Amino acid sequence: MPRTRRPPRWRSLVSRSARHTGVKTYSGGVALASIERSGFVEGWHHGSVVVLSASGDMIDSAGDVRGPVMPRSANKPFQTTGMLRLGLPTTDPADLALISASHFGEEKHLQRVRALLAKAGLSEGDLRTPPDWRLTYPAGTLKLPIFMNCSGKHAGMLMTCVVKGWTTDDYYEPTHPLQVALTATIEEYAGESVAATGIDGCGAPAVAISLLGLAGGFLRVSGENVADAMRAFPDLVSGTDRDDDLLMRAVPGLVSKVGAEGIWAAAIPGVGAIAMKIDDGSSRARGPVMLSALRRLGIQADIPGLAAPLLGRGKPVGAVHSLW
């Protein structure tokens, strides 16, 4: 069994960070998954996870579920809900799914982003996402702002600004009225104040809440129309046969959204919610831990794509296993 206690130097760095910023910090998690190759455990993934009942009571947890983390793209269902409240000029479920997405640059994703922008009299040139590769293509192809996986969210943000008469050249700034309103929506669903605000990879604000707040927020949003749209079009929320798509198709009624740096949140109305963070940011540990968390809600799911094997000579020789 691996050691799960942080060495003294790590603890001192965490406390020093808290003193310098004045913000409570995430203290890190425990061993959640093992990396087994050819029968030998060669490493572990640490992290934190919380499971809530349908009423919001904690069923189980591991690690630090109260310290603030940045859910990154897992906050998107709350942000899309905030845009709708502000007058986002589309209620098409497929549009709402894409605005809530971390898409993979498939043609169906790009076509819909362009259509959203056109509805508002805008074009790809109005996006302020950084140029990026299409995730469905190998490196070496053209980098464009629309290829960035958050371009659907940014299209929704631009549409909302046009409806409200707000400026569109600085819509991503934390002080912009759009972002102020969306942060307030996140706080409402999480049931707690944002602990910190940074800059996400897409350029929009990245705010920090606890895993407990994230799970509670997903439980609250899971019965609303944005969640319905995500469930109806899971392949628009991520990419075809990617984590969110696989999980939502396998578990009826579930709404799911991954985030960068090892974040994943999911909920089922009337059943419960899950939120996790893998501390090293790896995505490969999320699947086994998610399946383990679902079992705590009484859901048995066998989804091979969520537990990709470790390869040797091009063949499976091991796997990442949940320890929790």
CSV table of C-alpha atoms in Angstrom, one decimal:
chain,number,residue,atom,x,y,z
A,1,MET,CA,0.0,0.0,0.0
A,2,PRO,CA,1.5,3.4,-1.0
A,3,ARG,CA,2.3,6.1,1.5
A,4,THR,CA,-0.5,8.7,1.3
A,5,ARG,CA,0.9,11.3,3.8
A,6,ARG,CA,2.6,14.3,2.3
A,7,PRO,CA,6.3,14.7,3.3
A,8,PRO,CA,7.0,17.7,5.6
A,9,ARG,CA,8.5,19.9,2.8
A,10,TRP,CA,5.3,19.6,0.8
A,11,ARG,CA,3.2,20.6,3.8
A,12,SER,CA,5.4,23.6,4.4
A,13,LEU,CA,5.1,24.8,0.8
A,14,VAL,CA,1.3,24.5,1.0
A,15,SER,CA,1.1,26.5,4.2
A,16,ARG,CA,3.6,29.1,2.8
A,17,SER,CA,1.4,29.5,-0.3
A,18,ALA,CA,-1.7,30.1,1.9
A,19,ARG,CA,0.2,32.7,3.9
A,20,HIS,CA,1.3,34.6,0.8
A,21,THR,CA,-2.0,34.6,-1.0
A,22,GLY,CA,-4.4,34.8,1.9
A,23,VAL,CA,-6.5,32.2,0.2
A,24,LYS,CA,-7.3,28.8,1.7
A,25,THR,CA,-5.5,26.2,-0.4
A,26,TYR,CA,-6.3,22.7,-1.6
A,27,SER,CA,-4.2,20.4,0.6
A,28,GLY,CA,-4.0,17.5,-1.8
A,29,GLY,CA,-5.4,14.1,-1.9
A,30,VAL,CA,-4.7,10.4,-1.1
A,31,ALA,CA,-3.8,7.5,-3.2
A,32,LEU,CA,-6.8,6.8,-5.4
A,33,ALA,CA,-5.4,4.6,-8.2
A,34,SER,CA,-2.5,2.3,-8.8
A,35,ILE,CA,-0.5,1.9,-12.1
A,36,GLU,CA,0.1,-1.8,-12.7
A,37,ARG,CA,2.3,-3.0,-15.4
A,38,SER,CA,3.0,-6.7,-16.0
A,39,GLY,CA,1.9,-7.5,-12.5
A,40,PHE,CA,4.1,-4.8,-10.9
A,41,VAL,CA,2.8,-1.6,-9.4
A,42,GLU,CA,5.0,1.1,-10.8
A,43,GLY,CA,3.2,4.1,-9.4
A,44,TRP,CA,0.1,5.8,-8.0
A,45,HIS,CA,-2.2,8.6,-8.8
A,46,HIS,CA,-3.3,10.7,-5.8
A,47,GLY,CA,-6.4,12.9,-5.6
A,48,SER,CA,-9.7,13.7,-3.9
A,49,VAL,CA,-13.2,12.7,-4.6
A,50,VAL,CA,-16.7,13.2,-3.0
A,51,VAL,CA,-20.0,11.4,-3.5
A,52,LEU,CA,-23.3,13.0,-2.5
A,53,SER,CA,-26.7,11.5,-2.1
A,54,ALA,CA,-29.8,12.8,-3.9
A,55,SER,CA,-30.5,15.1,-1.0
A,56,GLY,CA,-26.9,16.5,-1.0
A,57,ASP,CA,-25.6,14.5,2.0
A,58,MET,CA,-22.1,13.2,1.8
A,59,ILE,CA,-22.1,9.4,1.2
A,60,ASP,CA,-18.3,9.1,0.9
A,61,SER,CA,-15.2,11.1,0.3
A,62,ALA,CA,-11.4,10.8,0.1
A,63,GLY,CA,-8.7,13.5,0.3
A,64,ASP,CA,-9.5,17.2,0.6
A,65,VAL,CA,-13.0,17.9,-0.7
A,66,ARG,CA,-13.4,21.3,1.1
A,67,GLY,CA,-10.3,23.1,-0.1
A,68,PRO,CA,-10.8,25.2,-3.3
A,69,VAL,CA,-9.7,23.8,-6.6
A,70,MET,CA,-10.3,25.2,-10.1
A,71,PRO,CA,-12.9,23.0,-11.8
A,72,ARG,CA,-11.9,24.6,-15.1
A,73,SER,CA,-14.3,23.3,-17.8
A,74,ALA,CA,-16.5,21.4,-15.3
A,75,ASN,CA,-18.0,24.8,-14.5
A,76,LYS,CA,-19.4,25.2,-18.0
A,77,PRO,CA,-22.9,23.9,-17.2
A,78,PHE,CA,-23.2,26.7,-14.7
A,79,GLN,CA,-21.9,29.3,-17.1
A,80,THR,CA,-24.3,28.2,-19.9
A,81,THR,CA,-27.1,28.5,-17.4
A,82,GLY,CA,-25.9,32.0,-16.5
A,83,MET,CA,-25.9,32.9,-20.2
A,84,LEU,CA,-29.5,31.7,-20.6
A,85,ARG,CA,-30.6,33.9,-17.7
A,86,LEU,CA,-28.9,36.9,-19.4
A,87,GLY,CA,-30.7,36.3,-22.7
A,88,LEU,CA,-28.5,33.9,-24.7
A,89,PRO,CA,-30.4,33.9,-28.0
A,90,THR,CA,-30.7,30.1,-28.5
A,91,THR,CA,-32.6,27.4,-26.7
A,92,ASP,CA,-31.6,24.7,-29.2
A,93,PRO,CA,-30.4,21.7,-27.1
A,94,ALA,CA,-27.6,21.0,-29.5
A,95,ASP,CA,-26.4,24.6,-29.2
A,96,LEU,CA,-26.5,24.5,-25.4
A,97,ALA,CA,-24.6,21.2,-25.4
A,98,LEU,CA,-21.8,22.8,-27.5
A,99,ILE,CA,-21.7,26.0,-25.5
A,100,SER,CA,-21.1,23.7,-22.4
A,101,ALA,CA,-18.5,21.6,-24.3
A,102,SER,CA,-14.8,20.9,-24.4
A,103,HIS,CA,-15.1,19.8,-28.0
A,104,PHE,CA,-12.6,17.9,-30.1
A,105,GLY,CA,-12.7,19.9,-33.3
A,106,GLU,CA,-14.8,17.5,-35.2
A,107,GLU,CA,-16.6,19.0,-38.2
A,108,LYS,CA,-20.0,18.9,-36.4
A,109,HIS,CA,-18.5,20.9,-33.6
A,110,LEU,CA,-16.9,23.5,-35.9
A,111,GLN,CA,-20.0,23.9,-38.1
A,112,ARG,CA,-22.1,24.6,-35.0
A,113,VAL,CA,-19.7,27.1,-33.6
A,114,ARG,CA,-19.7,29.0,-36.9
A,115,ALA,CA,-23.5,28.9,-37.0
A,116,LEU,CA,-23.7,30.3,-33.4
A,117,LEU,CA,-21.5,33.2,-34.3
A,118,ALA,CA,-23.4,33.9,-37.5
A,119,LYS,CA,-26.7,34.1,-35.5
A,120,ALA,CA,-25.2,37.1,-33.6
A,121,GLY,CA,-23.7,38.7,-36.8
A,122,LEU,CA,-20.2,37.6,-35.7
A,123,SER,CA,-17.4,35.5,-37.2
A,124,GLU,CA,-14.4,33.5,-36.1
A,125,GLY,CA,-12.4,36.7,-36.0
A,126,ASP,CA,-14.4,37.8,-32.9
A,127,LEU,CA,-13.3,34.8,-30.9
A,128,ARG,CA,-10.6,35.5,-28.3
A,129,THR,CA,-9.7,31.9,-27.7
A,130,PRO,CA,-6.0,31.3,-28.4
A,131,PRO,CA,-5.1,29.5,-31.7
A,132,ASP,CA,-5.0,25.8,-31.0
A,133,TRP,CA,-4.8,22.4,-32.8
A,134,ARG,CA,-7.9,20.4,-33.5
A,135,LEU,CA,-7.9,17.6,-30.9
A,136,THR,CA,-9.1,15.1,-33.5
A,137,TYR,CA,-6.0,15.8,-35.7
A,138,PRO,CA,-2.3,15.2,-35.1
A,139,ALA,CA,0.0,18.1,-34.4
A,140,GLY,CA,1.2,19.8,-37.5
A,141,THR,CA,-2.1,20.9,-38.9
A,142,LEU,CA,-3.2,24.6,-38.8
A,143,LYS,CA,-3.8,26.2,-35.5
A,144,LEU,CA,-6.9,28.5,-35.3
A,145,PRO,CA,-9.0,30.1,-32.5
A,146,ILE,CA,-12.1,28.1,-33.5
A,147,PHE,CA,-10.2,24.8,-33.0
A,148,MET,CA,-9.6,25.6,-29.3
A,149,ASN,CA,-11.9,23.2,-27.4
A,150,CYS,CA,-13.7,26.1,-25.5
A,151,SER,CA,-14.7,28.0,-28.7
A,152,GLY,CA,-18.3,26.9,-28.2
A,153,LYS,CA,-18.4,28.5,-24.8
A,154,HIS,CA,-16.8,31.6,-26.2
A,155,ALA,CA,-19.3,31.8,-29.0
A,156,GLY,CA,-22.1,31.7,-26.4
A,157,MET,CA,-20.4,34.4,-24.4
A,158,LEU,CA,-20.2,36.6,-27.5
A,159,MET,CA,-23.8,36.0,-28.4
A,160,THR,CA,-24.9,37.0,-24.9
A,161,CYS,CA,-22.8,40.2,-25.0
A,162,VAL,CA,-24.5,41.2,-28.3
A,163,VAL,CA,-28.0,40.7,-26.8
A,164,LYS,CA,-27.1,42.7,-23.7
A,165,GLY,CA,-25.4,45.5,-25.7
A,166,TRP,CA,-22.1,44.8,-23.9
A,167,THR,CA,-18.6,45.2,-25.5
A,168,THR,CA,-17.3,42.1,-27.3
A,169,ASP,CA,-13.6,42.8,-27.6
A,170,ASP,CA,-13.0,42.3,-23.8
A,171,TYR,CA,-15.8,39.8,-22.9
A,172,TYR,CA,-13.2,37.5,-21.4
A,173,GLU,CA,-12.0,39.9,-18.7
A,174,PRO,CA,-13.0,39.1,-15.1
A,175,THR,CA,-14.4,42.6,-14.6
A,176,HIS,CA,-16.6,42.4,-17.7
A,177,PRO,CA,-20.3,42.4,-16.7
A,178,LEU,CA,-20.7,39.1,-18.4
A,179,GLN,CA,-18.0,37.4,-16.3
A,180,VAL,CA,-19.2,39.0,-13.1
A,181,ALA,CA,-22.7,37.6,-13.8
A,182,LEU,CA,-21.3,34.1,-14.7
A,183,THR,CA,-19.2,34.0,-11.5
A,184,ALA,CA,-22.2,34.8,-9.5
A,185,THR,CA,-24.1,31.9,-11.1
A,186,ILE,CA,-21.2,29.5,-10.2
A,187,GLU,CA,-21.4,30.7,-6.6
A,188,GLU,CA,-25.1,30.2,-6.5
A,189,TYR,CA,-25.0,26.6,-7.7
A,190,ALA,CA,-21.9,25.8,-5.6
A,191,GLY,CA,-23.4,27.3,-2.5
A,192,GLU,CA,-20.2,29.0,-1.7
A,193,SER,CA,-18.1,32.0,-2.6
A,194,VAL,CA,-15.4,31.8,-5.2
A,195,ALA,CA,-12.0,31.5,-3.4
A,196,ALA,CA,-9.8,32.7,-6.2
A,197,THR,CA,-9.9,33.8,-9.9
A,198,GLY,CA,-7.3,33.1,-12.5
A,199,ILE,CA,-7.0,32.9,-16.3
A,200,ASP,CA,-8.1,29.6,-17.9
A,201,GLY,CA,-6.3,28.1,-20.9
A,202,CYS,CA,-9.0,29.6,-23.1
A,203,GLY,CA,-8.4,33.1,-21.7
A,204,ALA,CA,-11.7,33.3,-19.8
A,205,PRO,CA,-11.7,33.4,-16.0
A,206,ALA,CA,-11.0,30.2,-14.1
A,207,VAL,CA,-12.6,30.4,-10.6
A,208,ALA,CA,-11.9,28.2,-7.6
A,209,ILE,CA,-14.5,26.3,-5.5
A,210,SER,CA,-14.4,23.1,-3.5
A,211,LEU,CA,-15.1,19.7,-4.8
A,212,LEU,CA,-18.0,19.6,-2.3
A,213,GLY,CA,-19.4,22.8,-3.9
A,214,LEU,CA,-18.8,21.4,-7.4
A,215,ALA,CA,-20.7,18.2,-6.7
A,216,GLY,CA,-23.5,20.1,-5.0
A,217,GLY,CA,-23.7,22.4,-8.0
A,218,PHE,CA,-24.0,19.5,-10.4
A,219,LEU,CA,-26.7,18.0,-8.3
A,220,ARG,CA,-28.7,21.3,-8.6
A,221,VAL,CA,-28.1,21.8,-12.3
A,222,SER,CA,-28.7,18.1,-13.2
A,223,GLY,CA,-32.5,18.6,-13.4
A,224,GLU,CA,-32.4,21.7,-15.6
A,225,ASN,CA,-32.5,22.3,-19.3
A,226,VAL,CA,-28.8,22.7,-19.8
A,227,ALA,CA,-28.2,19.3,-18.3
A,228,ASP,CA,-31.0,17.8,-20.5
A,229,ALA,CA,-29.2,19.3,-23.6
A,230,MET,CA,-25.9,17.8,-22.6
A,231,ARG,CA,-27.5,14.3,-22.0
A,232,ALA,CA,-29.2,14.6,-25.4
A,233,PHE,CA,-26.0,15.5,-27.3
A,234,PRO,CA,-23.1,13.9,-25.4
A,235,ASP,CA,-20.9,13.8,-28.5
A,236,LEU,CA,-21.1,17.5,-28.7
A,237,VAL,CA,-20.1,18.0,-25.1
A,238,SER,CA,-16.8,16.2,-25.7
A,239,GLY,CA,-16.0,14.3,-28.8
A,240,THR,CA,-17.2,11.0,-30.2
A,241,ASP,CA,-16.3,8.2,-27.8
A,242,ARG,CA,-14.5,10.5,-25.4
A,243,ASP,CA,-15.0,10.4,-21.6
A,244,ASP,CA,-18.2,12.6,-21.3
A,245,ASP,CA,-19.8,11.0,-24.3
A,246,LEU,CA,-19.0,7.4,-23.1
A,247,LEU,CA,-20.3,8.0,-19.6
A,248,MET,CA,-23.5,9.8,-20.5
A,249,ARG,CA,-24.4,7.2,-23.1
A,250,ALA,CA,-23.7,4.3,-20.7
A,251,VAL,CA,-25.6,5.7,-17.7
A,252,PRO,CA,-29.1,6.9,-18.4
A,253,GLY,CA,-30.0,10.3,-16.8
A,254,LEU,CA,-26.4,11.2,-16.0
A,255,VAL,CA,-24.9,14.5,-16.8
A,256,SER,CA,-21.1,14.7,-17.0
A,257,LYS,CA,-18.3,17.2,-17.6
A,258,VAL,CA,-14.6,16.8,-17.3
A,259,GLY,CA,-12.2,19.7,-16.6
A,260,ALA,CA,-8.5,20.2,-17.0
A,261,GLU,CA,-6.0,19.1,-14.4
A,262,GLY,CA,-7.8,15.9,-13.5
A,263,ILE,CA,-11.3,17.3,-12.7
A,264,TRP,CA,-14.5,15.4,-13.4
A,265,ALA,CA,-18.0,16.0,-12.1
A,266,ALA,CA,-21.2,14.1,-12.7
A,267,ALA,CA,-24.8,13.9,-11.4
A,268,ILE,CA,-28.1,12.1,-11.8
A,269,PRO,CA,-31.3,13.7,-10.6
A,270,GLY,CA,-32.8,11.8,-7.7
A,271,VAL,CA,-29.7,9.7,-7.3
A,272,GLY,CA,-26.6,11.8,-6.4
A,273,ALA,CA,-23.5,13.5,-7.6
A,274,ILE,CA,-19.7,13.0,-7.9
A,275,ALA,CA,-16.8,15.4,-8.1
A,276,MET,CA,-13.1,14.5,-8.2
A,277,LYS,CA,-9.6,15.9,-8.8
A,278,ILE,CA,-6.6,13.8,-9.7
A,279,ASP,CA,-3.7,15.8,-8.3
A,280,ASP,CA,-1.1,15.2,-11.0
A,281,GLY,CA,-3.7,16.3,-13.6
A,282,SER,CA,-3.7,13.0,-15.4
A,283,SER,CA,-6.9,11.9,-17.2
A,284,ARG,CA,-6.1,8.2,-17.1
A,285,ALA,CA,-7.0,7.8,-13.4
A,286,ARG,CA,-10.3,9.5,-13.7
A,287,GLY,CA,-12.2,6.7,-15.4
A,288,PRO,CA,-11.4,3.9,-12.8
A,289,VAL,CA,-12.1,6.3,-9.9
A,290,MET,CA,-15.4,7.5,-11.5
A,291,LEU,CA,-16.6,3.9,-11.9
A,292,SER,CA,-15.8,3.3,-8.3
A,293,ALA,CA,-17.7,6.4,-7.2
A,294,LEU,CA,-20.7,5.4,-9.3
A,295,ARG,CA,-20.8,2.1,-7.4
A,296,ARG,CA,-21.3,4.1,-4.2
A,297,LEU,CA,-24.5,5.4,-5.8
A,298,GLY,CA,-25.6,1.8,-6.6
A,299,ILE,CA,-24.6,2.1,-10.3
A,300,GLN,CA,-22.7,-0.7,-11.9
A,301,ALA,CA,-21.2,0.3,-15.2
A,302,ASP,CA,-18.7,-1.4,-17.4
A,303,ILE,CA,-17.3,1.1,-19.8
A,304,PRO,CA,-14.0,-0.2,-21.3
A,305,GLY,CA,-13.1,3.2,-22.9
A,306,LEU,CA,-12.9,4.8,-19.4
A,307,ALA,CA,-10.1,2.4,-18.3
A,308,ALA,CA,-7.6,2.3,-21.2
A,309,PRO,CA,-5.0,-0.4,-20.8
A,310,LEU,CA,-1.2,0.2,-20.4
A,311,LEU,CA,0.6,-1.0,-23.5
A,312,GLY,CA,3.8,-2.9,-24.0
A,313,ARG,CA,4.9,-3.9,-27.5
A,314,GLY,CA,1.6,-2.4,-28.6
A,315,LYS,CA,-0.4,-4.9,-26.5
A,316,PRO,CA,-2.2,-4.5,-23.2
A,317,VAL,CA,0.2,-5.4,-20.3
A,318,GLY,CA,-1.5,-3.7,-17.4
A,319,ALA,CA,-4.0,-1.0,-16.3
A,320,VAL,CA,-4.8,1.8,-13.9
A,321,HIS,CA,-6.9,0.4,-11.0
A,322,SER,CA,-9.0,2.4,-8.5
A,323,LEU,CA,-7.8,1.9,-4.9
A,324,TRP,CA,-10.8,3.7,-3.5
